[in-house]
Amino acid sequence: MFLFLAITQAGCRRSFPRHLLHKITTLAISAVVVLVAQVIHTQPVNADQASRPNLVLIMADDMGYGDASCLNPAAKFRTPHIDRLAREGVSFTDGHCSDTVCTPSRYGLLTGRYSWRTTLKRGVFGAEKPCLIADTRWTLASLLRTRGYQTGMVGKWHLGMDFPGEVGHRDWTQPTRDMPLDKGFDYYYGIPASMNYGVLAWFEGRHAKVPPTLYTAKKPNALAIADYRIKPPYQDTAEDTEIVLGKPGMEVAPDFVDSECLTRFTDQAIAWLKRASSDPEGRPFFLYLPYTSPHKPVIPIKPFRGQGEAGAYGEFMIETDHHVGRVLDFLDQAKLTENTLVVFTSDNGPETTWKERKARFQHASNGPYRDGKRSVYEGGHRVPFIVRWPAGIRQPGRVWEGTVCQTDLLATLAEITGVPLPENAGEDSQSFAVALQNPDAPSPTRKPLMHHAANGRFAIRSGEWKLILPFGKQSAELYHLASDPAERRNVLAQQPNIARQLEQQATEIVCSGRTTAGKPQTNDTEHWAALSWITPQQYAERHGK
C-alpha cells in the first residue's frame, strides 16, 4: 500500500499542485491508518469461535423501559453506553422479563422456566433461604459449561443461599452453600440479595473476606424519593440497632457501604474478564453481571451528582450507564468486542417512585406503558432488551418488534452454541436466534407468553392480544396491544371468543408444565389459589399430561 502511494506521488507531481498533492497523500495515509486499526481491532472469527462466542449478560435492577434514552427520546437523562449497544446490535422493543419482581424474574432468566412453576407463587425471597434453583436444573451457566465455557457471576444473586449457622450464632469460617457455585458458576463475587434483606458483605466464592458480624437497619436517604441508606455506623447486636434506629437489626459487614456496589462489581467483573480472556486453553467465557441499580437505595456517588434532569434517580442511571461503558471499553481494549455477545436488560419495571418522578421531572421510567414494578400491566414487565454481537448479528442498529422473553435466552444460547436441551430444561424457552442472524426473516411463530404479577396474578400474551386473567374478585381484562399499547381500553365484552381462546391456551401452558413442544412436565406444586380460572379438579386431571 505504501509503495503504491509512493509511486502515485512521484507520477502525479507534474499533474497536481504541490498543496493538492500533499492533501491527497495525507488523506490516503489516514485511510490506511483507519484500515489497519480496524484490522487490529477486529480479530478473525473462525467456525468454532462463531459457535462459541464469549457472552456477557448485564442485568439492571428496577430499570424501566423509559430509562434507556435509545428507547425513550424524551428521557431526562442520556445513557450513551446502553445506546451504543442498541446502535451496534438489535433492540427488542417487545422484550419482557418473566416476572415483575427480583427473585422470580432471575429464576426465569437463568433457567428458561417460569418461577411460578416452583413453590414461589408470589413476592420475593429474603437473603437466606434454600435456593430456588434446584441443583439438578439446567441454568445458562451449566448449559455453557457443557461447551467448555468459563462461567462467572458478579453482582446481586437474590435466589436464596444457605449461610452457616443462624443469626446471632454464625460460624463464618464455614462455607456458604446452595449458591451460585452450586448452580453452574465457576466464580462468584457479590451480595446475596437486595440490600433491605441484610447479610450484607462482599462475598467472593463461598466466603466473605470481612464477614457480616455487625447489625444495621435502613437509614434516611435525603438524596432520593422515599428511599433509604445502608451505611456506617453499625451496631454490635440486633438489639442495639433497634435501640438506635427503632428497627430490628440485620447482619452487615463492617466494610460494607451501599454506594460502593456499582464500582466494586464493575472492578471485579473486569478483573475476572481479564483472567478469563487470558485462559491458556483459549476457552470462551460467560459473565453474568446483575447490578443493584437503579433499585433502592438510590445513591449516586459525587462525580455523577447534578447530571441529567431527573434528580438522584437520573444521576444513578447515568452512573449505571457509566459502568456498562467500562465493561464495553474493556472488551474494546482487549480486542474481544467482535465475538462477544452482550445482552443488556432489566429484571422488571421501575419502582413505584416512577409516579412521583414523572410528576416532578416529566420523566417516564415506564415509557408509554401502564404501571411499573410488581404489576401485570406492560410497565411491570416490558423492559430494555438489547443484544449486540458484531460477529453474529447482521445489519446491526435495527429494531426487532417480535415478542421475546428473558426465559428465551436459554434456548437461544443453546441454539447458537449447539447444545441440545433435555426435555426437563428450558420448558418455557423459545429461541430468538433467527432475529440476530437473519434480519429479513419474519418473526417466528411463537407459543404464547405468560406474564405474572408480584401478587400472583397471571396474564397471557399471544400476538397482538393480551388477556389478564381473573384474580380473586378482579375480573378478566382483554387488550389489543397493537392499537392500545398503554392498556386503556378493555375490550373483553367486544371480543369474548378471543378471551376464551387465550384462557384455554393459558390453561394448557400451566397444566402441561411447559410452553414449548415436548413431553409434558410437572409443576412443583398442586393447584394454587391464583389459578382462579382453573378448578382444582381440572388441574389434577390435566397436570403433567
Coordinates of C-alpha atoms in Angstrom, one line a residue:
M1 CA 0.0 0.0 0.0
F2 CA 2.7 2.4 0.9
L3 CA 4.7 1.5 -2.2
F4 CA 1.7 2.3 -4.3
L5 CA 1.3 5.7 -2.6
A6 CA 5.0 6.5 -3.3
I7 CA 4.7 5.6 -7.0
T8 CA 1.5 7.6 -7.3
Q9 CA 3.0 10.6 -5.6
A10 CA 6.0 10.5 -8.0
G11 CA 3.8 10.1 -11.1
C12 CA 1.5 12.9 -10.1
R13 CA 3.9 15.6 -9.2
R14 CA 3.7 17.2 -12.6
S15 CA -0.2 16.9 -12.8
F16 CA -1.2 18.4 -9.4
P17 CA -0.2 21.5 -7.5
R18 CA 2.0 20.7 -4.5
H19 CA -0.6 21.6 -1.9
L20 CA -3.2 19.4 -3.5
L21 CA -0.8 16.5 -3.8
H22 CA 0.1 16.9 -0.1
K23 CA -3.6 16.8 0.8
I24 CA -4.3 13.7 -1.3
T25 CA -1.3 11.9 0.2
T26 CA -2.4 12.8 3.7
L27 CA -5.9 11.6 3.2
A28 CA -4.7 8.3 1.7
I29 CA -2.3 7.7 4.6
S30 CA -5.1 8.4 7.0
A31 CA -7.3 5.9 5.3
V32 CA -4.6 3.3 5.6
V33 CA -4.2 4.0 9.3
V34 CA -8.0 3.6 9.8
L35 CA -8.0 0.3 7.9
V36 CA -5.1 -1.0 9.9
A37 CA -6.8 0.0 13.1
Q38 CA -9.9 -1.8 12.0
V39 CA -8.0 -5.0 11.2
I40 CA -6.2 -4.9 14.5
H41 CA -9.5 -4.3 16.4
T42 CA -11.5 -6.9 14.6
Q43 CA -10.0 -10.3 15.2
P44 CA -10.9 -13.0 12.6
V45 CA -13.6 -15.3 13.9
N46 CA -13.3 -19.0 12.9
A47 CA -16.2 -21.5 12.8
D48 CA -15.6 -22.8 16.3
Q49 CA -15.5 -19.3 17.7
A50 CA -18.7 -18.4 15.9
S51 CA -20.5 -21.3 17.6
R52 CA -18.9 -20.4 20.9
P53 CA -19.0 -16.6 21.3
N54 CA -18.0 -15.0 24.6
L55 CA -21.1 -14.0 26.5
V56 CA -21.7 -11.0 28.8
L57 CA -25.2 -10.7 30.4
I58 CA -25.8 -7.4 32.1
M59 CA -29.0 -7.0 34.2
A60 CA -30.1 -3.7 35.7
D61 CA -32.3 -3.8 38.7
D62 CA -35.7 -2.0 38.6
M63 CA -34.8 -0.1 35.4
G64 CA -37.9 0.7 33.3
Y65 CA -38.3 0.7 29.5
G66 CA -38.2 4.5 29.5
D67 CA -34.9 4.7 31.4
A68 CA -32.8 4.0 28.3
S69 CA -32.5 7.1 26.1
C70 CA -32.3 4.9 23.0
L71 CA -35.9 3.7 23.7
N72 CA -37.2 7.0 25.1
P73 CA -36.2 10.1 23.2
A74 CA -38.0 12.2 25.9
A75 CA -35.8 10.8 28.7
K76 CA -34.5 13.4 31.1
F77 CA -31.0 11.9 31.0
R78 CA -28.8 10.2 28.5
T79 CA -27.5 6.6 28.6
P80 CA -24.8 6.7 25.8
H81 CA -23.3 3.3 26.5
I82 CA -26.6 1.5 26.6
D83 CA -27.5 3.4 23.4
R84 CA -24.2 2.2 21.9
L85 CA -25.3 -1.4 22.4
A86 CA -28.6 -0.6 20.6
R87 CA -26.7 1.2 17.8
E88 CA -24.4 -1.8 17.3
G89 CA -26.9 -4.5 17.9
V90 CA -30.6 -5.3 18.0
S91 CA -33.2 -3.6 20.2
F92 CA -36.1 -6.0 21.1
T93 CA -38.8 -3.4 21.7
D94 CA -41.3 -6.1 22.7
G95 CA -38.9 -7.7 25.2
H96 CA -40.1 -8.9 28.6
C97 CA -38.9 -10.2 31.9
S98 CA -40.6 -13.4 33.1
D99 CA -41.9 -11.9 36.3
T100 CA -42.3 -8.4 37.8
V101 CA -40.0 -8.7 40.9
C102 CA -36.4 -9.8 41.6
T103 CA -36.4 -13.4 42.7
P104 CA -38.8 -15.0 40.2
S105 CA -37.5 -12.8 37.3
R106 CA -34.0 -14.0 37.9
Y107 CA -35.1 -17.6 38.2
G108 CA -36.8 -17.3 34.7
L109 CA -33.7 -15.6 33.2
L110 CA -31.3 -18.3 34.4
T111 CA -33.4 -21.4 33.9
G112 CA -35.7 -20.7 31.0
R113 CA -38.6 -21.8 33.2
Y114 CA -41.3 -19.7 34.8
S115 CA -40.8 -19.2 38.5
W116 CA -44.5 -19.7 39.3
R117 CA -44.0 -23.4 38.5
T118 CA -41.9 -23.6 41.7
T119 CA -43.0 -23.2 45.2
L120 CA -42.7 -19.4 44.9
K121 CA -46.1 -18.2 43.8
R122 CA -45.8 -14.5 44.8
G123 CA -43.3 -12.0 46.1
V124 CA -39.6 -12.5 46.6
F125 CA -37.1 -14.3 48.8
G126 CA -35.0 -12.7 51.6
A127 CA -31.3 -13.2 51.7
E128 CA -31.3 -16.6 53.5
K129 CA -33.5 -19.3 52.0
P130 CA -32.9 -22.6 50.2
C131 CA -32.0 -21.6 46.7
L132 CA -35.0 -21.6 44.3
I133 CA -32.9 -23.2 41.6
A134 CA -32.6 -27.0 42.2
D135 CA -29.0 -28.4 41.9
T136 CA -30.2 -30.7 39.0
R137 CA -31.9 -27.9 37.0
W138 CA -30.0 -26.5 34.0
T139 CA -29.1 -22.9 34.1
L140 CA -27.4 -20.6 31.5
A141 CA -24.1 -21.3 33.3
S142 CA -24.4 -25.1 33.5
L143 CA -25.5 -25.3 29.8
L144 CA -22.5 -23.3 28.7
R145 CA -20.1 -25.3 30.9
T146 CA -21.1 -28.3 28.7
R147 CA -19.5 -26.4 25.8
G148 CA -16.3 -25.7 27.7
Y149 CA -17.2 -22.1 28.9
Q150 CA -15.6 -20.4 31.9
T151 CA -18.6 -19.1 33.9
G152 CA -18.5 -16.2 36.3
M153 CA -21.1 -14.1 38.2
V154 CA -20.6 -10.7 39.8
G155 CA -23.4 -8.9 41.5
K156 CA -26.7 -9.5 43.2
W157 CA -28.0 -13.1 43.4
H158 CA -31.4 -12.9 45.2
L159 CA -32.3 -16.6 44.7
G160 CA -31.6 -17.9 48.2
M161 CA -28.4 -19.1 49.9
D162 CA -27.6 -21.3 52.9
F163 CA -25.4 -19.5 55.4
P164 CA -23.5 -21.3 58.2
G165 CA -25.4 -21.3 61.5
E166 CA -28.2 -19.0 62.5
V167 CA -28.5 -15.2 63.0
G168 CA -26.5 -14.4 66.2
H169 CA -24.8 -17.8 66.0
R170 CA -22.9 -17.8 62.8
D171 CA -19.6 -19.6 62.0
W172 CA -18.3 -17.6 59.1
T173 CA -15.3 -19.9 58.8
Q174 CA -17.6 -22.4 57.3
P175 CA -18.7 -22.1 53.6
T176 CA -21.9 -20.7 52.2
R177 CA -23.9 -23.4 50.4
D178 CA -26.7 -23.6 47.8
M179 CA -25.5 -20.6 46.0
P180 CA -24.1 -19.6 42.5
L181 CA -21.1 -22.0 42.7
D182 CA -23.7 -24.8 43.0
K183 CA -25.7 -23.7 40.0
G184 CA -23.1 -23.8 37.2
F185 CA -20.9 -20.8 38.0
D186 CA -17.1 -21.3 38.5
Y187 CA -16.7 -17.9 40.1
Y188 CA -18.9 -15.6 42.3
Y189 CA -18.4 -12.2 43.8
G190 CA -21.4 -10.2 45.1
I191 CA -24.1 -9.8 47.6
P192 CA -26.9 -12.3 48.5
A193 CA -30.0 -10.2 47.8
S194 CA -31.4 -6.7 47.7
M195 CA -29.9 -4.6 50.4
N196 CA -33.0 -4.3 52.5
Y197 CA -32.7 -8.1 53.3
G198 CA -29.4 -8.0 55.1
V199 CA -26.5 -10.4 55.3
L200 CA -24.6 -7.6 53.6
A201 CA -21.0 -8.4 52.8
W202 CA -18.7 -8.7 49.8
F203 CA -18.8 -12.4 49.2
E204 CA -16.2 -14.0 47.0
G205 CA -16.7 -17.7 46.4
R206 CA -18.3 -19.2 49.5
H207 CA -16.9 -16.8 52.0
A208 CA -16.9 -13.1 52.8
K209 CA -13.4 -11.8 53.5
V210 CA -15.0 -9.4 56.0
P211 CA -17.9 -11.4 57.5
P212 CA -21.3 -9.7 58.4
T213 CA -20.7 -9.6 62.1
L214 CA -22.4 -6.3 62.9
Y215 CA -26.0 -5.1 62.6
T216 CA -27.9 -2.2 61.0
A217 CA -31.3 -1.1 59.6
K218 CA -32.5 1.3 56.9
K219 CA -31.4 4.9 57.5
P220 CA -32.9 8.0 55.9
N221 CA -31.8 9.0 52.4
A222 CA -32.2 12.7 51.6
L223 CA -31.0 12.2 48.0
A224 CA -33.9 10.3 46.6
I225 CA -37.7 9.9 46.7
A226 CA -39.0 7.7 49.5
D227 CA -35.6 6.0 49.9
Y228 CA -33.1 4.7 52.5
R229 CA -29.3 4.1 53.1
I230 CA -27.2 1.2 54.3
K231 CA -24.0 2.8 55.7
P232 CA -22.0 3.1 58.9
P233 CA -22.1 3.4 61.8
Y234 CA -23.2 -0.1 62.6
Q235 CA -24.1 -1.8 65.9
D236 CA -22.7 -4.8 67.7
T237 CA -26.1 -6.5 68.2
A238 CA -29.5 -6.6 66.6
E239 CA -30.9 -5.3 69.9
D240 CA -28.6 -2.3 69.8
T241 CA -29.8 -1.5 66.3
E242 CA -33.4 -1.5 67.5
I243 CA -32.5 0.9 70.3
V244 CA -30.6 3.3 68.0
L245 CA -32.8 3.1 64.8
G246 CA -36.1 1.8 66.2
K247 CA -36.0 -1.2 63.9
P248 CA -34.7 -4.8 64.3
G249 CA -31.1 -5.1 63.1
M250 CA -30.0 -7.1 60.1
E251 CA -26.5 -8.5 59.5
V252 CA -23.8 -6.4 57.8
A253 CA -20.1 -6.4 57.4
P254 CA -18.0 -3.6 59.0
D255 CA -16.7 -2.6 55.5
F256 CA -20.0 -2.7 53.6
V257 CA -21.3 0.6 52.2
D258 CA -24.2 0.7 49.8
S259 CA -22.8 3.3 47.4
E260 CA -19.7 1.1 46.6
C261 CA -21.7 -1.6 44.9
L262 CA -21.5 -0.5 41.3
T263 CA -17.8 0.4 41.4
R264 CA -16.9 -2.8 43.2
F265 CA -19.0 -5.0 40.9
T266 CA -17.5 -3.5 37.8
D267 CA -14.0 -3.7 39.1
Q268 CA -14.4 -7.4 39.9
A269 CA -16.2 -8.1 36.6
I270 CA -13.3 -6.6 34.6
A271 CA -10.7 -8.4 36.7
W272 CA -12.5 -11.7 36.1
L273 CA -12.8 -10.9 32.4
K274 CA -9.1 -10.2 32.2
R275 CA -8.3 -13.6 33.8
A276 CA -10.9 -15.4 31.6
S277 CA -9.7 -13.9 28.4
S278 CA -6.1 -14.9 29.2
D279 CA -7.1 -18.6 29.7
P280 CA -4.2 -20.7 28.4
E281 CA -6.7 -23.1 26.8
G282 CA -8.4 -20.3 25.0
R283 CA -11.8 -21.3 26.4
P284 CA -14.7 -18.8 25.9
F285 CA -16.3 -17.1 28.8
F286 CA -19.8 -16.3 30.2
L287 CA -20.1 -13.4 32.6
Y288 CA -23.4 -12.7 34.4
L289 CA -23.4 -9.2 35.8
P290 CA -26.6 -8.3 37.7
Y291 CA -26.2 -4.8 39.0
T292 CA -28.0 -3.4 42.1
S293 CA -29.2 -0.2 40.3
P294 CA -31.3 1.7 39.9
H295 CA -33.1 -0.3 42.7
K296 CA -33.2 1.4 46.1
P297 CA -31.1 2.7 47.7
V298 CA -30.7 5.3 45.0
I299 CA -27.3 6.7 45.9
P300 CA -25.3 8.2 43.0
I301 CA -21.8 8.9 44.0
K302 CA -20.5 12.5 43.9
P303 CA -19.0 12.5 40.4
F304 CA -22.5 11.9 39.0
R305 CA -24.4 14.5 41.1
G306 CA -26.0 17.2 39.2
Q307 CA -26.1 15.3 35.9
G308 CA -29.3 14.9 33.9
E309 CA -32.7 16.4 34.7
A310 CA -34.4 13.6 36.8
G311 CA -33.0 14.1 40.2
A312 CA -31.0 11.5 42.0
Y313 CA -32.6 8.7 40.0
G314 CA -31.4 10.1 36.8
E315 CA -27.9 10.6 38.3
F316 CA -28.0 6.9 39.4
M317 CA -29.0 5.8 35.9
I318 CA -26.1 7.8 34.4
E319 CA -23.7 6.1 36.9
T320 CA -25.1 2.7 35.9
D321 CA -24.6 3.5 32.3
H322 CA -21.0 4.6 33.0
H323 CA -20.2 1.2 34.4
V324 CA -21.8 -0.5 31.4
G325 CA -19.4 1.6 29.4
R326 CA -16.4 0.5 31.5
V327 CA -17.2 -3.1 30.6
L328 CA -17.6 -2.3 26.9
D329 CA -14.3 -0.3 27.0
F330 CA -12.5 -3.4 28.4
L331 CA -13.9 -5.6 25.6
D332 CA -12.6 -3.0 23.1
Q333 CA -9.2 -2.7 24.6
A334 CA -8.8 -6.5 24.9
K335 CA -10.0 -6.9 21.2
L336 CA -12.9 -9.1 22.4
T337 CA -15.7 -7.0 21.0
E338 CA -16.2 -8.7 17.7
N339 CA -17.1 -12.2 19.0
T340 CA -18.6 -11.3 22.4
L341 CA -22.4 -11.4 22.6
V342 CA -23.6 -8.8 25.1
V343 CA -27.1 -8.8 26.4
F344 CA -28.4 -5.8 28.4
T345 CA -31.8 -6.0 30.1
S346 CA -33.6 -5.3 33.4
D347 CA -35.2 -7.7 36.0
N348 CA -38.6 -5.8 36.0
G349 CA -40.2 -2.5 35.5
P350 CA -39.5 0.7 37.6
E351 CA -40.2 1.0 41.3
T352 CA -43.4 2.9 42.2
T353 CA -41.4 6.1 42.7
W354 CA -41.8 6.4 38.9
K355 CA -45.1 8.2 39.6
E356 CA -43.5 11.0 41.7
R357 CA -40.6 11.2 39.3
K358 CA -42.9 11.7 36.4
A359 CA -44.8 14.5 38.2
R360 CA -41.6 16.3 39.3
F361 CA -39.4 15.8 36.3
Q362 CA -41.6 14.7 33.5
H363 CA -39.5 11.6 33.1
A364 CA -41.5 8.4 32.4
S365 CA -39.4 5.5 33.6
N366 CA -42.1 3.1 32.3
G367 CA -42.1 4.8 28.9
P368 CA -45.5 4.8 27.2
Y369 CA -46.7 1.7 29.2
R370 CA -49.1 1.3 32.1
D371 CA -47.8 0.8 35.7
G372 CA -44.4 -0.4 36.8
K373 CA -42.7 -3.0 39.1
R374 CA -45.0 -5.7 40.6
S375 CA -47.8 -5.0 38.0
V376 CA -49.1 -7.4 35.4
Y377 CA -49.6 -4.5 33.0
E378 CA -46.9 -3.8 30.4
G379 CA -44.9 -1.3 32.5
G380 CA -44.2 -4.1 35.0
H381 CA -42.6 -6.5 32.6
R382 CA -41.8 -4.8 29.3
V383 CA -38.1 -3.8 29.8
P384 CA -35.0 -2.8 27.9
F385 CA -33.8 -5.9 26.0
I386 CA -30.8 -5.3 23.7
V387 CA -28.3 -7.7 22.2
R388 CA -25.0 -6.9 20.5
W389 CA -22.8 -9.4 18.7
P390 CA -20.8 -7.9 15.8
A391 CA -19.6 -11.3 14.5
G392 CA -23.1 -12.8 14.6
I393 CA -25.7 -10.0 14.0
R394 CA -26.5 -9.0 10.5
Q395 CA -27.4 -5.4 9.9
P396 CA -26.8 -4.0 13.4
G397 CA -28.7 -0.9 14.6
R398 CA -32.1 -2.3 13.9
V399 CA -35.2 -3.0 15.9
W400 CA -37.0 -6.3 16.2
E401 CA -40.6 -6.0 17.1
G402 CA -41.4 -9.6 17.7
T403 CA -42.2 -10.7 21.2
V404 CA -39.3 -12.2 23.3
C405 CA -38.9 -13.0 26.9
Q406 CA -35.8 -13.4 29.2
T407 CA -36.7 -17.1 29.5
D408 CA -35.9 -17.4 25.8
L409 CA -32.1 -16.8 26.4
L410 CA -31.6 -20.4 27.4
A411 CA -32.9 -21.8 24.1
T412 CA -31.3 -19.0 22.1
L413 CA -27.8 -19.7 23.5
A414 CA -28.4 -23.5 23.2
E415 CA -29.1 -23.0 19.5
I416 CA -26.1 -20.7 19.0
T417 CA -23.7 -23.0 20.8
G418 CA -25.1 -26.2 19.5
V419 CA -26.3 -27.7 22.8
P420 CA -29.5 -29.9 22.6
L421 CA -31.8 -29.2 25.6
P422 CA -33.2 -32.1 27.6
E423 CA -36.9 -32.4 27.9
N424 CA -36.8 -31.2 31.5
A425 CA -34.8 -28.0 30.8
G426 CA -35.9 -24.6 29.5
E427 CA -39.6 -25.6 29.4
D428 CA -40.6 -22.1 28.7
S429 CA -37.7 -21.0 26.5
Q430 CA -38.1 -20.3 22.8
S431 CA -35.1 -19.4 20.7
F432 CA -34.9 -16.0 19.0
A433 CA -31.5 -16.7 17.3
V434 CA -33.1 -16.1 13.9
A435 CA -33.7 -12.4 14.9
L436 CA -30.0 -11.9 15.3
Q437 CA -28.8 -13.8 12.2
N438 CA -31.4 -13.0 9.6
P439 CA -32.9 -9.5 9.6
D440 CA -35.2 -10.5 6.7
A441 CA -36.8 -13.4 8.4
P442 CA -40.4 -13.0 9.5
S443 CA -41.0 -13.0 13.3
P444 CA -41.0 -16.7 14.2
T445 CA -44.4 -18.1 15.2
R446 CA -44.1 -18.4 19.0
K447 CA -46.2 -20.0 21.6
P448 CA -48.0 -17.5 23.9
L449 CA -46.1 -15.7 26.7
M450 CA -47.2 -15.8 30.3
H451 CA -46.9 -12.7 32.5
H452 CA -47.0 -12.8 36.3
A453 CA -47.5 -10.1 38.9
A454 CA -45.9 -9.9 42.3
N455 CA -49.3 -10.7 43.9
G456 CA -49.6 -13.9 41.8
R457 CA -52.0 -12.6 39.1
F458 CA -51.5 -14.0 35.6
A459 CA -51.8 -12.7 32.1
I460 CA -51.2 -14.3 28.7
R461 CA -49.9 -12.6 25.5
S462 CA -50.4 -14.0 22.1
G463 CA -49.6 -11.8 19.1
E464 CA -51.4 -8.6 19.3
W465 CA -53.7 -9.7 22.2
K466 CA -53.2 -9.8 25.9
L467 CA -55.7 -11.3 28.4
I468 CA -55.3 -10.5 32.1
L469 CA -56.8 -13.5 33.9
P470 CA -59.3 -13.2 36.7
F471 CA -57.8 -12.9 40.2
G472 CA -59.8 -13.0 43.4
K473 CA -62.6 -10.5 43.0
Q474 CA -61.0 -8.9 39.9
S475 CA -62.5 -9.8 36.6
A476 CA -60.6 -10.6 33.4
E477 CA -59.4 -7.9 31.1
L478 CA -58.6 -8.0 27.4
Y479 CA -56.3 -5.6 25.5
H480 CA -55.4 -5.2 21.8
L481 CA -51.8 -4.1 22.3
A482 CA -51.2 -3.2 18.6
S483 CA -53.8 -0.4 18.9
D484 CA -53.7 0.2 22.6
P485 CA -50.2 -0.4 24.0
A486 CA -51.0 1.7 27.1
E487 CA -53.8 -0.8 28.0
R488 CA -56.5 1.9 28.4
R489 CA -59.4 0.1 26.7
N490 CA -60.6 -3.2 28.0
V491 CA -62.4 -4.9 25.0
L492 CA -63.3 -8.2 26.7
A493 CA -67.0 -7.5 26.1
Q494 CA -66.5 -7.0 22.4
Q495 CA -64.1 -10.0 21.9
P496 CA -65.3 -12.8 24.1
N497 CA -64.1 -15.5 21.7
I498 CA -60.6 -14.2 21.7
A499 CA -60.6 -14.1 25.5
R500 CA -61.9 -17.7 25.7
Q501 CA -59.2 -18.9 23.3
L502 CA -56.5 -17.2 25.3
E503 CA -57.8 -18.6 28.6
Q504 CA -57.7 -22.1 27.1
Q505 CA -54.1 -21.6 26.0
A506 CA -53.2 -20.3 29.5
T507 CA -54.7 -23.5 31.0
E508 CA -52.7 -25.6 28.6
I509 CA -49.4 -23.9 29.4
V510 CA -50.0 -24.1 33.2
C511 CA -51.1 -27.7 33.3
S512 CA -48.7 -29.2 30.8
G513 CA -45.7 -27.9 32.8
R514 CA -44.2 -26.3 29.7
T515 CA -44.8 -23.7 27.0
T516 CA -42.7 -25.4 24.3
A517 CA -43.3 -28.6 22.4
G518 CA -42.2 -31.8 24.1
K519 CA -43.1 -34.2 26.8
P520 CA -45.4 -32.7 29.4
Q521 CA -43.6 -31.8 32.7
T522 CA -44.9 -31.3 36.2
N523 CA -45.0 -28.1 38.2
D524 CA -43.5 -28.3 41.7
T525 CA -46.9 -28.0 43.5
E526 CA -50.5 -28.9 43.3
H527 CA -53.2 -26.3 42.4
W528 CA -52.9 -22.9 44.0
A529 CA -55.3 -20.0 44.5
A530 CA -54.1 -17.7 41.8
L531 CA -55.3 -20.2 39.2
S532 CA -58.8 -18.9 39.7
W533 CA -59.9 -19.8 36.1
I534 CA -58.8 -23.4 36.6
T535 CA -60.6 -25.6 39.2
P536 CA -58.5 -27.9 41.4
Q537 CA -60.2 -30.8 39.7
Q538 CA -59.3 -29.6 36.2
Y539 CA -55.7 -29.1 37.3
A540 CA -55.5 -32.6 38.8
E541 CA -56.9 -34.1 35.7
R542 CA -54.6 -32.3 33.3
H543 CA -51.4 -31.6 35.2
G544 CA -48.3 -33.1 33.6
K545 CA -50.4 -34.9 31.0

